[in-house]
Coordinates of C-alpha atoms in Angstrom, one line a residue:
M11 CA -6.7 -10.2 4.5
K12 CA -8.8 -7.2 5.5
I13 CA -10.3 -5.3 3.2
L14 CA -12.2 -1.9 3.6
L15 CA -14.2 -0.9 0.5
V16 CA -15.6 2.9 0.9
E17 CA -18.3 2.8 -2.1
D18 CA -21.3 4.6 -1.8
E19 CA -23.0 2.7 -4.9
M20 CA -24.5 0.4 -3.5
V21 CA -25.3 -2.9 -6.1
L22 CA -21.8 -2.4 -6.6
A23 CA -20.0 -2.3 -3.4
K24 CA -22.4 -5.5 -3.1
N25 CA -20.9 -7.7 -5.9
I26 CA -17.6 -5.7 -5.1
K27 CA -18.3 -7.2 -1.4
S28 CA -19.6 -10.6 -2.5
F29 CA -16.2 -11.2 -4.6
L30 CA -13.6 -10.3 -2.5
V31 CA -14.9 -12.8 0.2
T32 CA -15.9 -15.3 -2.1
E33 CA -11.4 -14.8 -3.5
G34 CA -10.9 -15.6 1.2
Y35 CA -10.4 -12.1 1.8
F36 CA -12.9 -10.3 4.7
C37 CA -14.2 -6.9 4.0
E38 CA -15.9 -4.0 5.7
L39 CA -18.1 -2.0 3.7
A40 CA -18.3 1.5 4.1
S41 CA -21.3 4.5 2.5
N42 CA -20.5 7.6 3.1
F43 CA -18.3 9.6 4.5
D44 CA -18.7 10.0 8.1
E45 CA -18.4 6.2 8.1
A46 CA -15.6 5.2 6.2
F47 CA -13.5 8.3 8.4
E48 CA -15.0 6.8 11.2
K49 CA -13.7 3.2 10.0
V50 CA -10.2 3.8 9.9
S51 CA -9.2 6.0 12.3
L52 CA -11.1 3.4 15.0
Y53 CA -9.6 -0.2 12.8
E54 CA -7.1 -1.7 11.1
Y55 CA -7.0 -2.4 7.0
D56 CA -4.0 -4.3 5.3
C57 CA -6.0 -2.6 2.4
V58 CA -8.6 0.2 1.8
L59 CA -10.7 0.5 -1.4
L60 CA -11.1 4.1 -1.6
D61 CA -14.1 5.9 -4.1
I62 CA -13.4 10.3 -4.2
T63 CA -16.6 11.3 -4.6
L64 CA -18.8 10.4 -1.4
P65 CA -21.5 11.7 0.6
G66 CA -20.3 13.7 2.9
G67 CA -16.7 14.2 2.0
S68 CA -14.3 13.6 0.1
G69 CA -12.5 10.6 -0.1
L70 CA -8.8 12.7 0.1
Q71 CA -9.5 13.9 3.1
I72 CA -9.8 10.3 3.9
L73 CA -7.0 9.3 2.3
Q74 CA -4.9 11.8 4.0
Q75 CA -6.0 10.6 7.6
L76 CA -4.9 7.3 6.8
K77 CA -1.4 8.5 5.6
I78 CA -1.3 10.4 8.8
E79 CA -2.7 7.5 11.2
R80 CA -1.6 4.0 9.1
P81 CA 0.5 4.7 7.1
N82 CA 0.9 1.3 6.5
T83 CA -2.2 0.6 5.1
G84 CA -2.9 0.3 1.2
V85 CA -5.1 2.2 -0.8
I86 CA -6.5 1.8 -4.2
I87 CA -8.5 4.6 -5.4
I88 CA -12.0 2.8 -7.4
S89 CA -13.4 6.0 -8.7
A90 CA -15.3 6.8 -12.2
K91 CA -12.7 9.8 -12.1
N92 CA -11.3 8.9 -15.2
S93 CA -9.8 12.4 -15.9
L94 CA -4.9 13.1 -15.6
D95 CA -5.6 15.0 -12.6
D96 CA -7.7 13.2 -10.4
K97 CA -5.5 10.5 -11.0
L98 CA -2.3 12.6 -10.0
E99 CA -3.9 13.5 -6.9
G100 CA -4.7 10.7 -5.5
L101 CA -1.5 8.9 -6.2
D102 CA 0.3 12.3 -4.9
T103 CA -1.4 12.4 -1.8
G104 CA -0.5 8.3 -0.7
A105 CA -2.8 6.5 -2.3
D106 CA -0.6 2.9 -4.2
D107 CA -2.6 2.1 -7.4
Y108 CA -5.6 3.1 -9.1
L109 CA -8.6 2.0 -10.8
T110 CA -11.2 3.3 -13.3
K111 CA -14.7 2.1 -12.8
P112 CA -15.7 0.5 -14.8
F113 CA -13.2 -2.8 -14.1
H114 CA -13.4 -6.7 -13.5
L115 CA -13.5 -7.8 -10.8
S116 CA -10.4 -10.1 -11.5
E117 CA -7.9 -6.9 -12.1
L118 CA -9.4 -5.9 -8.8
N119 CA -8.4 -8.5 -7.2
S120 CA -4.6 -8.8 -9.2
R121 CA -4.6 -5.2 -7.9
I122 CA -4.7 -6.1 -4.5
K123 CA -2.5 -9.0 -4.4
S124 CA 0.3 -7.3 -6.2
L125 CA -0.1 -4.5 -3.2
I126 CA -0.5 -6.5 -0.3
R127 CA 2.9 -8.4 -1.7
R128 CA 4.7 -4.6 -2.5
R129 CA 3.5 -3.3 0.5
H130 CA 4.6 -6.8 3.4
F131 CA 6.8 -8.9 1.6
E132 CA 9.0 -6.4 -0.3
G133 CA 6.6 -7.8 -4.5
K134 CA 7.4 -11.8 -3.0
S135 CA 4.4 -14.2 -3.1
E136 CA 6.1 -16.4 -1.1
V137 CA 7.1 -15.8 2.5
V138 CA 9.3 -17.7 4.9
F139 CA 9.5 -17.9 8.2
E140 CA 12.7 -20.5 9.6
E141 CA 10.3 -24.2 8.4
I142 CA 7.1 -22.5 7.3
R143 CA 7.0 -21.1 3.5
I144 CA 3.7 -19.5 2.0
I145 CA 2.9 -19.9 -0.7
T146 CA -0.2 -16.0 -0.7
D147 CA -1.6 -16.3 -4.0
Q148 CA -2.6 -19.8 -3.6
Q149 CA -3.3 -20.0 0.6
A150 CA -0.8 -22.8 0.9
V151 CA 1.2 -23.4 3.2
F152 CA 4.4 -25.8 4.3
V153 CA 6.6 -26.8 7.3
K154 CA 9.9 -29.1 6.8
Q155 CA 8.3 -29.3 2.8
N156 CA 4.6 -30.9 4.9
E157 CA 2.4 -29.4 3.3
I158 CA -1.3 -28.7 6.8
R159 CA -4.5 -28.0 6.0
L160 CA -5.3 -24.2 7.8
T161 CA -8.7 -22.7 7.4
K162 CA -9.2 -19.7 6.1
K163 CA -9.7 -17.3 9.6
E164 CA -6.3 -20.3 10.4
F165 CA -4.3 -18.6 7.7
D166 CA -5.1 -15.1 7.9
L167 CA -3.8 -15.6 11.4
L168 CA -0.4 -16.7 10.2
M169 CA -0.3 -14.6 7.8
Y170 CA -0.3 -11.8 10.8
F171 CA 1.3 -13.3 12.9
V172 CA 4.4 -13.5 10.3
V173 CA 3.9 -9.3 8.9
N174 CA 4.1 -8.3 12.4
R175 CA 6.5 -11.2 13.6
H176 CA 9.1 -10.5 16.6
R177 CA 6.2 -7.6 17.7
V178 CA 4.0 -8.0 20.7
L179 CA 0.4 -8.0 19.3
S180 CA -2.6 -7.3 21.9
R181 CA -5.5 -10.0 21.7
E182 CA -7.7 -6.6 21.0
S183 CA -5.8 -6.2 18.1
I184 CA -5.5 -9.6 16.8
A185 CA -9.3 -10.1 17.6
E186 CA -9.9 -6.7 15.4
H187 CA -8.3 -7.6 12.4
L188 CA -10.1 -10.9 12.3
W189 CA -13.4 -10.3 12.9
G190 CA -13.0 -6.5 12.1
D191 CA -15.9 -4.0 14.4
E192 CA -17.3 -7.6 15.1
A193 CA -14.5 -8.9 18.0
D194 CA -16.6 -5.5 20.1
L195 CA -19.6 -8.0 20.2
S196 CA -17.7 -10.5 22.0
D197 CA -17.2 -10.9 25.9
S198 CA -14.3 -13.3 25.8
F199 CA -11.4 -14.0 23.5
D200 CA -12.5 -18.0 23.2
F201 CA -13.4 -18.0 19.6
L202 CA -9.1 -16.4 19.6
Y203 CA -7.9 -19.0 21.7
S204 CA -9.0 -21.8 20.1
H205 CA -7.4 -20.3 17.3
I206 CA -4.5 -19.5 17.9
K207 CA -4.6 -23.6 19.5
N208 CA -5.7 -25.1 16.9
L209 CA -3.3 -22.8 14.4
R210 CA -0.2 -24.2 16.8
K211 CA -0.9 -27.5 16.7
K212 CA -0.5 -28.4 13.4
I213 CA 2.4 -26.2 12.5
E214 CA 3.8 -28.6 15.4
D215 CA 2.7 -31.8 14.2
A216 CA 4.0 -30.5 11.1
G217 CA 7.6 -30.6 12.6
G218 CA 7.6 -27.3 13.0
Q219 CA 8.7 -25.5 16.1
N220 CA 6.0 -23.1 19.0
Y221 CA 6.9 -19.7 17.8
I222 CA 3.6 -18.3 19.2
Q223 CA 4.4 -17.4 22.9
T224 CA 2.3 -16.2 25.4
V225 CA 2.6 -12.4 26.5
Y226 CA 0.8 -12.5 29.4
G227 CA -1.3 -9.8 30.0
I228 CA -1.0 -8.4 26.5
G229 CA -1.4 -10.8 24.1
Y230 CA 1.0 -12.9 21.6
K231 CA 5.0 -12.5 20.0
F232 CA 5.7 -14.2 17.2
T233 CA 9.2 -15.3 17.2
A234 CA 11.8 -17.5 16.8
S235 CA 14.3 -16.3 19.6

């Protein structure tokens, strides 16, 4: 899952990012209003961890922009402000949750997982698509009761396909989801083709069908039809 952390306290930001990466998330940083506004305008994220007080502007303005341009993005406000008014304003603007500094990183992780379950899987920690069963919290995947071992990128790719099942996804959007703005530096999609090929093979080797359909000239669609 892809997360944007908007935080101007760099020591805290680096600690949070390091923890999230260890937990298996892809995490990008933005340390001021302009940088954060640009990222949420250009890229999609599963979750944005958003500080209210930022150099150059208010995090609430970024939240408002997200609700207009990326309404499916989950938002957790992380702020040192603990007044009821600040919390209510953030939630009324469209935030999903509010966490007051200082907080335990394990609690942040639990809230991210809960948000993603609510947003994408109706609160369930287990997702089923045809003969594929995914236990999201454990990052475990079973095909016809056979567990398959996926790399982190392969798991993220499968989750992105399942969340967007039956939709045509461009190669650019898939690459950007997996590698963030680093995907812009690549002049080919060979790295993406390799991950898709490996994911297909592992699912089929375990007795599953090939649900990754190539949409020529555009990208891919994950569907049973």
